[in-house]
Amino acid sequence: MQITVGIIGCGSITKFRHAPEYWENPHVKEIVFFDRNRHRAEELAEKYQGRVADTVDDLLNDPSIDAISDCSSNEVHHIHSSQALRSGKHVLCEKPLAISVEHANKILAAQRESGKKLMVDHNQRLTKVHQKAKEIIESKEYGDVLTFKTTFGHQGPEKWGATKSNATWFFKKERSHSGVAGDLGIHKIDLIHYLLDDEIASVHGFHGALHKVDEHGEPIEVNDNVVCALKTKKGRLGTASFSWTYYGLEDNSTTIYCEKGVIKIYHDPQNQIIVETKDGATIKYELESIQTNDNQTNTGVIDAFVDAIIHDKKPIVTGEDAISSLRVIEKLLGR
Ligand SMILES: NC(=O)c1ccc[n+]([C@@H]2O[C@H](COP(=O)([O-])OP(=O)(O)OC[C@H]3O[C@@H](n4cnc5c(N)ncnc54)[C@H](O)[C@@H]3O)[C@@H](O)[C@H]2O)c1
């Protein structure tokens, strides 16, 4: 079986991940691109031998299209993804699912009414390293998880987004809404939920716009740094920090402290998991190099989405999963 896929938004995430990964998936017949900056859609259509849609309605009303990747900016996910589901398409929506839980609920309602699949791109779950870490944690070899520490930070989205400038939508309140918290933080909240098979119940933190400036040299309207303390439903305690001002190499590391050992994830580029046991042993795992903005490797997300459609399976990241992470971000920002 082969499917045709439409993509809304042809910026960086489409260029580096969605388009090449659909292109390489043997079950994908054709990709149809739409962007309000038409030249971005045209460039990708040429590279991946696809088509360009003139309007979002043309894309959603095209009966040959089975599924949509919603790669537009955050403030329109609830519009595009809901419309796509109601048009009978399966949807892979970029994270954050929406700019608020209220908006995200609209997407979930559309999903339930349509019966189509909704997956959200919390890609951290799918890295070989995080999959292995989950296996180690679930084996209980080192006992139960007691506490954790996680961080995600890089030099900022003005170097990543399609515009490559400080005028980026990532810095605008009405478009990004939640700054680095919703951009990077939500990945780690989802990861902690997934690794620990648990949910953050309580969060207290600080956030601020410490250093980034917009195109006029003014401090940005959203947070560029967050530090917080977290408590899960099962009583685990943790800390997290998320940053757009780590002006060195990207930091994507997590530490899980268990009853009989410590699991260190992405602290060392060579040995992506290092386990230090209570009795003094060190076990090192060399799995795959980390995906960073500068090192784009297959995320597995597109393959998992296509697989869920072809084999009628539940997606690995559901709308409900995404809402539970979004809820933590809202609490963190006091909304
Ligand atoms: N999963 C991840 O690791 C990851 C990484 C980066 C970005 N993202 C998410 O992907 C989404 C897109 O981010 P990006 O980095 O590609 O941004 P970007 O600025 O590079 O690209 C966004 C594109 O969407 C288009 N667009 C915006 N609104 C539109 C609309 N209403 N109709 C049509 N096109 C529209 C823009 O013209 C632009 O080409 C965001 O939600 C972001 O949070 C996810």
mmCIF file of C-alpha atoms and ligand atoms in Angstrom:
data_model
loop_
_atom_site.group_PDB
_atom_site.id
_atom_site.type_symbol
_atom_site.label_atom_id
_atom_site.label_comp_id
_atom_site.label_asym_id
_atom_site.label_seq_id
_atom_site.Cartn_x
_atom_site.Cartn_y
_atom_site.Cartn_z
ATOM 1 C CA MET A 1 0.000 0.000 0.000
ATOM 2 C CA GLN A 2 1.182 3.508 -0.814
ATOM 3 C CA ILE A 3 -0.104 6.876 0.391
ATOM 4 C CA THR A 4 0.078 10.489 -0.757
ATOM 5 C CA VAL A 5 1.041 13.073 1.827
ATOM 6 C CA GLY A 6 0.423 16.817 2.014
ATOM 7 C CA ILE A 7 2.646 19.162 4.018
ATOM 8 C CA ILE A 8 1.475 22.528 5.361
ATOM 9 C CA GLY A 9 4.442 24.818 6.071
ATOM 10 C CA CYS A 10 7.691 24.325 4.186
ATOM 11 C CA GLY A 11 10.211 25.815 6.612
ATOM 12 C CA SER A 12 13.110 24.175 8.410
ATOM 13 C CA ILE A 13 11.383 21.189 10.018
ATOM 14 C CA THR A 14 9.917 20.192 6.646
ATOM 15 C CA LYS A 15 13.180 20.790 4.809
ATOM 16 C CA PHE A 16 15.351 18.831 7.248
ATOM 17 C CA ARG A 17 13.005 16.116 8.491
ATOM 18 C CA HIS A 18 9.486 15.658 7.077
ATOM 19 C CA ALA A 19 10.247 15.962 3.347
ATOM 20 C CA PRO A 20 13.420 13.809 3.258
ATOM 21 C CA GLU A 21 11.907 11.183 5.556
ATOM 22 C CA TYR A 22 8.673 10.872 3.537
ATOM 23 C CA TRP A 23 10.787 10.747 0.384
ATOM 24 C CA GLU A 24 12.734 7.793 1.738
ATOM 25 C CA ASN A 25 9.674 5.924 3.001
ATOM 26 C CA PRO A 26 8.709 3.218 0.468
ATOM 27 C CA HIS A 27 5.006 3.564 1.329
ATOM 28 C CA VAL A 28 4.883 7.207 0.245
ATOM 29 C CA LYS A 29 3.948 7.737 -3.398
ATOM 30 C CA GLU A 30 3.951 11.511 -3.635
ATOM 31 C CA ILE A 31 4.322 14.648 -1.490
ATOM 32 C CA VAL A 32 2.198 17.757 -2.075
ATOM 33 C CA PHE A 33 3.604 20.964 -0.563
ATOM 34 C CA PHE A 34 1.861 24.116 0.615
ATOM 35 C CA ASP A 35 3.341 27.249 2.153
ATOM 36 C CA ARG A 36 2.058 30.807 2.141
ATOM 37 C CA ASN A 37 5.593 31.659 0.979
ATOM 38 C CA ARG A 38 5.079 29.741 -2.235
ATOM 39 C CA HIS A 39 8.748 29.631 -3.243
ATOM 40 C CA ARG A 40 9.494 27.416 -0.208
ATOM 41 C CA ALA A 41 6.900 24.887 -1.392
ATOM 42 C CA GLU A 42 8.205 25.070 -4.964
ATOM 43 C CA GLU A 43 11.793 24.433 -3.921
ATOM 44 C CA LEU A 44 10.839 21.274 -2.042
ATOM 45 C CA ALA A 45 8.430 20.070 -4.735
ATOM 46 C CA GLU A 46 11.258 20.291 -7.230
ATOM 47 C CA LYS A 47 13.733 18.484 -4.991
ATOM 48 C CA TYR A 48 11.331 15.675 -4.056
ATOM 49 C CA GLN A 49 9.463 15.427 -7.386
ATOM 50 C CA GLY A 50 6.200 16.461 -5.753
ATOM 51 C CA ARG A 51 3.425 18.957 -6.432
ATOM 52 C CA VAL A 52 2.561 22.411 -5.047
ATOM 53 C CA ALA A 53 -0.943 23.245 -3.785
ATOM 54 C CA ASP A 54 -2.150 26.821 -4.400
ATOM 55 C CA THR A 55 -4.148 27.110 -1.187
ATOM 56 C CA VAL A 56 -4.584 25.171 2.016
ATOM 57 C CA ASP A 57 -8.150 24.353 0.909
ATOM 58 C CA ASP A 58 -6.860 22.883 -2.344
ATOM 59 C CA LEU A 59 -4.542 20.698 -0.308
ATOM 60 C CA LEU A 60 -7.218 19.565 2.140
ATOM 61 C CA ASN A 61 -9.848 18.988 -0.566
ATOM 62 C CA ASP A 62 -7.508 16.911 -2.714
ATOM 63 C CA PRO A 63 -9.000 13.391 -2.564
ATOM 64 C CA SER A 64 -5.685 11.788 -3.520
ATOM 65 C CA ILE A 65 -4.100 12.979 -0.247
ATOM 66 C CA ASP A 66 -4.344 10.524 2.643
ATOM 67 C CA ALA A 67 -2.339 12.302 5.341
ATOM 68 C CA ILE A 68 -1.115 15.752 6.319
ATOM 69 C CA SER A 69 1.985 16.921 8.166
ATOM 70 C CA ASP A 70 1.162 20.169 9.923
ATOM 71 C CA CYS A 71 4.498 21.998 9.990
ATOM 72 C CA SER A 72 3.121 25.508 10.221
ATOM 73 C CA SER A 73 3.969 27.781 13.140
ATOM 74 C CA ASN A 74 2.392 27.095 16.537
ATOM 75 C CA GLU A 75 -0.496 29.581 16.447
ATOM 76 C CA VAL A 76 -2.226 27.900 13.504
ATOM 77 C CA HIS A 77 -1.840 24.198 14.374
ATOM 78 C CA HIS A 78 -5.329 24.045 15.894
ATOM 79 C CA ILE A 79 -6.810 25.465 12.689
ATOM 80 C CA HIS A 80 -4.887 23.411 10.127
ATOM 81 C CA SER A 81 -4.798 20.135 12.011
ATOM 82 C CA SER A 82 -8.511 20.283 12.902
ATOM 83 C CA GLN A 83 -9.454 21.148 9.306
ATOM 84 C CA ALA A 84 -7.264 18.355 7.970
ATOM 85 C CA LEU A 85 -8.832 15.771 10.305
ATOM 86 C CA ARG A 86 -12.332 16.961 9.431
ATOM 87 C CA SER A 87 -11.380 16.673 5.746
ATOM 88 C CA GLY A 88 -10.728 12.985 6.333
ATOM 89 C CA LYS A 89 -6.919 13.115 6.500
ATOM 90 C CA HIS A 90 -4.642 11.493 9.060
ATOM 91 C CA VAL A 91 -2.505 14.164 10.739
ATOM 92 C CA LEU A 92 1.038 14.368 12.032
ATOM 93 C CA CYS A 93 1.147 17.681 13.887
ATOM 94 C CA GLU A 94 4.344 19.376 14.940
ATOM 95 C CA LYS A 95 4.900 20.162 18.595
ATOM 96 C CA PRO A 96 3.656 21.968 20.560
ATOM 97 C CA LEU A 97 0.282 20.533 19.522
ATOM 98 C CA ALA A 98 -1.223 23.995 20.001
ATOM 99 C CA ILE A 99 -0.635 27.270 21.813
ATOM 100 C CA SER A 100 -2.974 26.258 24.662
ATOM 101 C CA VAL A 101 -4.700 23.200 26.069
ATOM 102 C CA GLU A 102 -7.998 24.792 25.042
ATOM 103 C CA HIS A 103 -6.883 24.976 21.402
ATOM 104 C CA ALA A 104 -5.367 21.491 21.567
ATOM 105 C CA ASN A 105 -8.712 20.124 22.744
ATOM 106 C CA LYS A 106 -10.249 21.383 19.498
ATOM 107 C CA ILE A 107 -7.811 19.203 17.556
ATOM 108 C CA LEU A 108 -8.630 16.200 19.730
ATOM 109 C CA ALA A 109 -12.345 16.762 19.195
ATOM 110 C CA ALA A 110 -11.769 16.801 15.423
ATOM 111 C CA GLN A 111 -9.741 13.609 15.745
ATOM 112 C CA ARG A 112 -12.466 11.810 17.680
ATOM 113 C CA GLU A 113 -15.205 12.937 15.299
ATOM 114 C CA SER A 114 -13.230 11.992 12.191
ATOM 115 C CA GLY A 115 -11.843 8.693 13.488
ATOM 116 C CA LYS A 116 -8.577 9.540 11.683
ATOM 117 C CA LYS A 117 -5.151 9.166 13.250
ATOM 118 C CA LEU A 118 -3.455 12.030 15.047
ATOM 119 C CA MET A 119 0.214 11.806 15.960
ATOM 120 C CA VAL A 120 2.351 14.591 17.453
ATOM 121 C CA ASP A 121 6.043 15.013 16.675
ATOM 122 C CA HIS A 122 7.593 14.439 20.082
ATOM 123 C CA ASN A 123 10.527 12.826 18.349
ATOM 124 C CA GLN A 124 12.710 12.402 21.450
ATOM 125 C CA ARG A 125 10.803 9.227 22.295
ATOM 126 C CA LEU A 126 12.040 7.573 19.147
ATOM 127 C CA THR A 127 15.795 7.978 19.336
ATOM 128 C CA LYS A 128 17.607 4.645 19.792
ATOM 129 C CA VAL A 129 19.174 6.099 22.915
ATOM 130 C CA HIS A 130 15.909 7.038 24.605
ATOM 131 C CA GLN A 131 14.360 3.721 23.543
ATOM 132 C CA LYS A 132 17.271 1.896 25.184
ATOM 133 C CA ALA A 133 17.034 4.078 28.297
ATOM 134 C CA LYS A 134 13.349 3.204 28.607
ATOM 135 C CA GLU A 135 14.198 -0.494 28.288
ATOM 136 C CA ILE A 136 16.827 -0.180 31.065
ATOM 137 C CA ILE A 137 14.439 1.711 33.352
ATOM 138 C CA GLU A 138 11.592 -0.745 32.753
ATOM 139 C CA SER A 139 13.854 -3.748 33.416
ATOM 140 C CA LYS A 140 14.103 -2.454 37.022
ATOM 141 C CA GLU A 141 17.706 -3.721 37.063
ATOM 142 C CA TYR A 142 18.649 -0.579 38.989
ATOM 143 C CA GLY A 143 15.440 -0.434 41.001
ATOM 144 C CA ASP A 144 12.786 2.263 40.864
ATOM 145 C CA VAL A 145 13.372 5.809 39.665
ATOM 146 C CA LEU A 146 13.643 8.262 42.547
ATOM 147 C CA THR A 147 14.671 11.572 40.986
ATOM 148 C CA PHE A 148 15.696 13.024 37.608
ATOM 149 C CA LYS A 149 17.393 15.989 36.015
ATOM 150 C CA THR A 150 16.903 17.039 32.404
ATOM 151 C CA THR A 151 17.910 19.887 30.146
ATOM 152 C CA PHE A 152 17.506 20.963 26.546
ATOM 153 C CA GLY A 153 19.243 24.017 25.227
ATOM 154 C CA HIS A 154 20.941 25.424 22.151
ATOM 155 C CA GLN A 155 21.917 28.760 20.666
ATOM 156 C CA GLY A 156 18.389 29.757 19.697
ATOM 157 C CA PRO A 157 15.819 29.414 16.887
ATOM 158 C CA GLU A 158 16.946 32.511 14.994
ATOM 159 C CA LYS A 159 19.694 30.292 13.583
ATOM 160 C CA TRP A 160 17.266 27.473 12.756
ATOM 161 C CA GLY A 161 13.959 28.858 11.362
ATOM 162 C CA ALA A 162 13.444 29.576 7.645
ATOM 163 C CA THR A 163 13.960 33.341 8.014
ATOM 164 C CA LYS A 164 17.335 33.019 9.804
ATOM 165 C CA SER A 165 16.775 36.310 11.584
ATOM 166 C CA ASN A 166 15.743 37.816 14.909
ATOM 167 C CA ALA A 167 12.396 38.668 13.282
ATOM 168 C CA THR A 168 11.522 34.965 13.649
ATOM 169 C CA TRP A 169 8.002 33.964 14.764
ATOM 170 C CA PHE A 170 9.644 31.890 17.523
ATOM 171 C CA PHE A 171 10.247 35.215 19.352
ATOM 172 C CA LYS A 172 6.661 36.543 18.969
ATOM 173 C CA LYS A 173 4.150 36.111 21.756
ATOM 174 C CA GLU A 174 1.086 35.745 19.527
ATOM 175 C CA ARG A 175 2.755 33.110 17.339
ATOM 176 C CA SER A 176 5.094 31.056 19.550
ATOM 177 C CA HIS A 177 3.086 31.740 22.696
ATOM 178 C CA SER A 178 5.302 29.756 25.053
ATOM 179 C CA GLY A 179 8.902 30.596 24.013
ATOM 180 C CA VAL A 180 11.605 28.088 24.839
ATOM 181 C CA ALA A 181 9.233 26.332 27.258
ATOM 182 C CA GLY A 182 6.968 25.223 24.410
ATOM 183 C CA ASP A 183 9.786 24.861 21.921
ATOM 184 C CA LEU A 184 12.387 22.779 23.792
ATOM 185 C CA GLY A 185 10.872 22.240 27.242
ATOM 186 C CA ILE A 186 7.878 20.342 25.958
ATOM 187 C CA HIS A 187 10.198 17.753 24.369
ATOM 188 C CA LYS A 188 11.692 16.935 27.758
ATOM 189 C CA ILE A 189 8.373 16.922 29.591
ATOM 190 C CA ASP A 190 7.128 14.400 27.046
ATOM 191 C CA LEU A 191 10.358 12.412 27.400
ATOM 192 C CA ILE A 192 10.067 12.218 31.190
ATOM 193 C CA HIS A 193 6.430 11.090 30.883
ATOM 194 C CA TYR A 194 7.517 8.418 28.426
ATOM 195 C CA LEU A 195 10.675 7.167 30.161
ATOM 196 C CA LEU A 196 9.119 7.028 33.619
ATOM 197 C CA ASP A 197 5.637 5.916 32.524
ATOM 198 C CA ASP A 198 4.435 8.687 34.787
ATOM 199 C CA GLU A 199 3.074 12.214 34.505
ATOM 200 C CA ILE A 200 4.203 15.523 35.948
ATOM 201 C CA ALA A 201 1.554 16.547 38.461
ATOM 202 C CA SER A 202 3.145 19.672 39.859
ATOM 203 C CA VAL A 203 5.639 22.236 38.565
ATOM 204 C CA HIS A 204 7.208 25.391 39.966
ATOM 205 C CA GLY A 205 9.688 27.425 38.047
ATOM 206 C CA PHE A 206 11.196 30.670 36.890
ATOM 207 C CA HIS A 207 11.240 31.913 33.326
ATOM 208 C CA GLY A 208 12.489 35.001 31.639
ATOM 209 C CA ALA A 209 13.730 36.708 28.501
ATOM 210 C CA LEU A 210 17.343 37.091 29.592
ATOM 211 C CA HIS A 211 19.274 37.718 26.434
ATOM 212 C CA LYS A 212 17.504 37.366 23.080
ATOM 213 C CA VAL A 213 16.442 40.500 21.239
ATOM 214 C CA ASP A 214 14.000 40.968 18.379
ATOM 215 C CA GLU A 215 14.639 42.656 15.030
ATOM 216 C CA HIS A 216 14.474 46.076 16.730
ATOM 217 C CA GLY A 217 17.008 45.167 19.396
ATOM 218 C CA GLU A 218 14.257 44.937 22.058
ATOM 219 C CA PRO A 219 14.050 42.010 24.520
ATOM 220 C CA ILE A 220 11.853 39.279 23.073
ATOM 221 C CA GLU A 221 8.214 38.894 24.159
ATOM 222 C CA VAL A 222 8.573 35.243 25.235
ATOM 223 C CA ASN A 223 10.892 33.411 27.615
ATOM 224 C CA ASP A 224 14.352 32.353 26.408
ATOM 225 C CA ASN A 225 15.205 30.486 29.632
ATOM 226 C CA VAL A 226 13.325 28.320 32.096
ATOM 227 C CA VAL A 227 14.410 26.513 35.254
ATOM 228 C CA CYS A 228 11.914 24.433 37.184
ATOM 229 C CA ALA A 229 11.235 21.785 39.799
ATOM 230 C CA LEU A 230 8.819 18.967 39.054
ATOM 231 C CA LYS A 231 6.895 16.306 40.937
ATOM 232 C CA THR A 232 5.257 13.354 39.226
ATOM 233 C CA LYS A 233 2.010 11.578 40.053
ATOM 234 C CA LYS A 234 4.041 8.621 41.347
ATOM 235 C CA GLY A 235 6.001 10.963 43.624
ATOM 236 C CA ARG A 236 9.301 11.269 41.738
ATOM 237 C CA LEU A 237 11.079 14.629 42.035
ATOM 238 C CA GLY A 238 13.064 16.310 39.290
ATOM 239 C CA THR A 239 14.584 19.482 37.951
ATOM 240 C CA ALA A 240 14.687 20.810 34.406
ATOM 241 C CA SER A 241 16.176 23.705 32.489
ATOM 242 C CA PHE A 242 15.422 24.822 28.966
ATOM 243 C CA SER A 243 17.400 27.461 27.136
ATOM 244 C CA TRP A 244 17.906 29.323 23.889
ATOM 245 C CA THR A 245 21.111 30.846 25.260
ATOM 246 C CA TYR A 246 23.465 27.884 25.577
ATOM 247 C CA TYR A 247 26.125 29.520 23.435
ATOM 248 C CA GLY A 248 28.235 26.389 23.052
ATOM 249 C CA LEU A 249 27.255 22.940 21.845
ATOM 250 C CA GLU A 250 23.636 21.824 22.229
ATOM 251 C CA ASP A 251 22.852 20.194 25.594
ATOM 252 C CA ASN A 252 20.191 17.487 25.408
ATOM 253 C CA SER A 253 21.079 15.512 28.513
ATOM 254 C CA THR A 254 18.995 13.697 31.085
ATOM 255 C CA THR A 255 19.978 11.896 34.285
ATOM 256 C CA ILE A 256 17.747 9.319 35.929
ATOM 257 C CA TYR A 257 18.628 8.495 39.537
ATOM 258 C CA CYS A 258 17.412 5.026 40.552
ATOM 259 C CA GLU A 259 17.604 3.008 43.783
ATOM 260 C CA LYS A 260 20.704 1.082 42.662
ATOM 261 C CA GLY A 261 22.351 3.279 40.074
ATOM 262 C CA VAL A 262 22.394 6.392 37.911
ATOM 263 C CA ILE A 263 21.497 6.418 34.193
ATOM 264 C CA LYS A 264 23.212 9.257 32.331
ATOM 265 C CA ILE A 265 21.776 9.975 28.877
ATOM 266 C CA TYR A 266 23.526 12.145 26.260
ATOM 267 C CA HIS A 267 26.230 13.383 28.609
ATOM 268 C CA ASP A 268 28.967 11.900 26.410
ATOM 269 C CA PRO A 269 28.781 12.058 22.586
ATOM 270 C CA GLN A 270 30.589 8.709 22.223
ATOM 271 C CA ASN A 271 28.792 6.694 24.906
ATOM 272 C CA GLN A 272 25.277 8.062 24.783
ATOM 273 C CA ILE A 273 24.170 6.122 27.861
ATOM 274 C CA ILE A 274 26.431 5.580 30.855
ATOM 275 C CA VAL A 275 25.146 3.663 33.858
ATOM 276 C CA GLU A 276 26.980 4.058 37.157
ATOM 277 C CA THR A 277 25.922 1.398 39.641
ATOM 278 C CA LYS A 278 25.724 1.607 43.423
ATOM 279 C CA ASP A 279 28.492 -0.991 43.737
ATOM 280 C CA GLY A 280 30.922 1.046 41.629
ATOM 281 C CA ALA A 281 30.582 -0.440 38.125
ATOM 282 C CA THR A 282 30.293 1.681 34.961
ATOM 283 C CA ILE A 283 28.415 0.360 31.922
ATOM 284 C CA LYS A 284 28.713 2.259 28.648
ATOM 285 C CA TYR A 285 26.394 2.077 25.625
ATOM 286 C CA GLU A 286 27.423 3.319 22.171
ATOM 287 C CA LEU A 287 24.166 3.520 20.191
ATOM 288 C CA GLU A 288 23.888 6.396 17.687
ATOM 289 C CA SER A 289 25.145 9.952 17.551
ATOM 290 C CA ILE A 290 22.730 12.534 18.853
ATOM 291 C CA GLN A 291 20.341 14.364 16.505
ATOM 292 C CA THR A 292 21.018 18.070 16.723
ATOM 293 C CA ASN A 293 20.095 21.032 14.558
ATOM 294 C CA ASP A 294 23.477 20.575 12.865
ATOM 295 C CA ASN A 295 23.333 16.781 12.704
ATOM 296 C CA GLN A 296 20.020 15.746 11.168
ATOM 297 C CA THR A 297 19.570 11.987 11.221
ATOM 298 C CA ASN A 298 16.384 10.013 10.579
ATOM 299 C CA THR A 299 14.031 10.740 13.472
ATOM 300 C CA GLY A 300 11.873 7.660 12.892
ATOM 301 C CA VAL A 301 8.796 9.859 13.375
ATOM 302 C CA ILE A 302 7.664 9.837 9.758
ATOM 303 C CA ASP A 303 8.181 6.071 9.478
ATOM 304 C CA ALA A 304 6.175 5.547 12.683
ATOM 305 C CA PHE A 305 3.337 7.780 11.413
ATOM 306 C CA VAL A 306 3.177 6.046 8.024
ATOM 307 C CA ASP A 307 3.353 2.659 9.745
ATOM 308 C CA ALA A 308 0.434 3.601 12.024
ATOM 309 C CA ILE A 309 -1.642 4.507 8.935
ATOM 310 C CA ILE A 310 -0.693 1.484 6.827
ATOM 311 C CA HIS A 311 -1.128 -1.050 9.631
ATOM 312 C CA ASP A 312 -3.989 0.754 11.390
ATOM 313 C CA LYS A 313 -2.023 1.077 14.643
ATOM 314 C CA LYS A 314 -2.208 3.553 17.511
ATOM 315 C CA PRO A 315 0.459 6.244 16.931
ATOM 316 C CA ILE A 316 3.415 6.178 19.337
ATOM 317 C CA VAL A 317 2.627 9.762 20.430
ATOM 318 C CA THR A 318 -1.098 10.471 20.702
ATOM 319 C CA GLY A 319 -2.994 13.737 21.038
ATOM 320 C CA GLU A 320 -3.684 12.865 24.690
ATOM 321 C CA ASP A 321 0.067 12.431 25.316
ATOM 322 C CA ALA A 322 0.722 15.834 23.757
ATOM 323 C CA ILE A 323 -1.972 17.524 25.846
ATOM 324 C CA SER A 324 -0.527 16.123 29.077
ATOM 325 C CA SER A 325 2.818 17.786 28.247
ATOM 326 C CA LEU A 326 1.157 21.011 27.157
ATOM 327 C CA ARG A 327 -0.691 21.124 30.477
ATOM 328 C CA VAL A 328 2.666 21.132 32.320
ATOM 329 C CA ILE A 329 3.931 24.002 30.156
ATOM 330 C CA GLU A 330 0.779 26.016 30.878
ATOM 331 C CA LYS A 331 1.165 25.445 34.631
ATOM 332 C CA LEU A 332 4.839 26.366 34.433
ATOM 333 C CA LEU A 333 4.021 29.660 32.736
ATOM 334 C CA GLY A 334 1.172 30.314 35.172
ATOM 335 C CA ARG A 335 -1.614 30.123 32.591
HETATM 336 N N1 LIG B 1 9.892 18.216 16.475
HETATM 337 C C1 LIG B 1 10.920 19.039 16.490
HETATM 338 O O1 LIG B 1 12.001 18.690 16.944
HETATM 339 C C2 LIG B 1 10.776 20.428 15.923
HETATM 340 C C3 LIG B 1 11.917 21.182 15.606
HETATM 341 C C4 LIG B 1 11.742 22.452 15.056
HETATM 342 C C5 LIG B 1 10.460 22.971 14.858
HETATM 343 N N2 LIG B 1 9.373 22.223 15.214
HETATM 344 C C6 LIG B 1 8.001 22.759 15.040
HETATM 345 O O2 LIG B 1 7.673 22.758 13.654
HETATM 346 C C7 LIG B 1 6.805 23.872 13.356
HETATM 347 C C8 LIG B 1 7.449 24.683 12.230
HETATM 348 O O3 LIG B 1 8.728 25.133 12.669
HETATM 349 P P1 LIG B 1 9.937 25.445 11.673
HETATM 350 O O4 LIG B 1 11.167 25.328 12.470
HETATM 351 O O5 LIG B 1 9.806 24.684 10.417
HETATM 352 O O6 LIG B 1 9.627 27.002 11.413
HETATM 353 P P2 LIG B 1 10.012 27.863 10.117
HETATM 354 O O7 LIG B 1 9.823 29.265 10.481
HETATM 355 O O8 LIG B 1 11.327 27.417 9.588
HETATM 356 O O9 LIG B 1 8.896 27.416 9.044
HETATM 357 C C9 LIG B 1 7.533 27.601 9.230
HETATM 358 C C10 LIG B 1 6.885 27.643 7.849
HETATM 359 O O10 LIG B 1 5.475 27.611 7.992
HETATM 360 C C11 LIG B 1 4.919 28.551 7.076
HETATM 361 N N3 LIG B 1 3.639 28.989 7.609
HETATM 362 C C12 LIG B 1 3.413 29.593 8.801
HETATM 363 N N4 LIG B 1 2.114 29.842 8.937
HETATM 364 C C13 LIG B 1 1.495 29.407 7.804
HETATM 365 C C14 LIG B 1 0.167 29.398 7.351
HETATM 366 N N5 LIG B 1 -0.821 29.926 8.069
HETATM 367 N N6 LIG B 1 -0.092 28.836 6.144
HETATM 368 C C15 LIG B 1 0.906 28.324 5.409
HETATM 369 N N7 LIG B 1 2.196 28.297 5.778
HETATM 370 C C16 LIG B 1 2.486 28.837 6.970
HETATM 371 C C17 LIG B 1 5.936 29.668 6.995
HETATM 372 O O11 LIG B 1 5.792 30.427 5.811
HETATM 373 C C18 LIG B 1 7.254 28.892 7.055
HETATM 374 O O12 LIG B 1 7.726 28.544 5.777
HETATM 375 C C19 LIG B 1 6.642 24.635 14.663
HETATM 376 O O13 LIG B 1 5.460 24.254 15.310
HETATM 377 C C20 LIG B 1 7.846 24.190 15.508
HETATM 378 O O14 LIG B 1 7.609 24.248 16.901
HETATM 379 C C21 LIG B 1 9.519 20.977 15.725
#
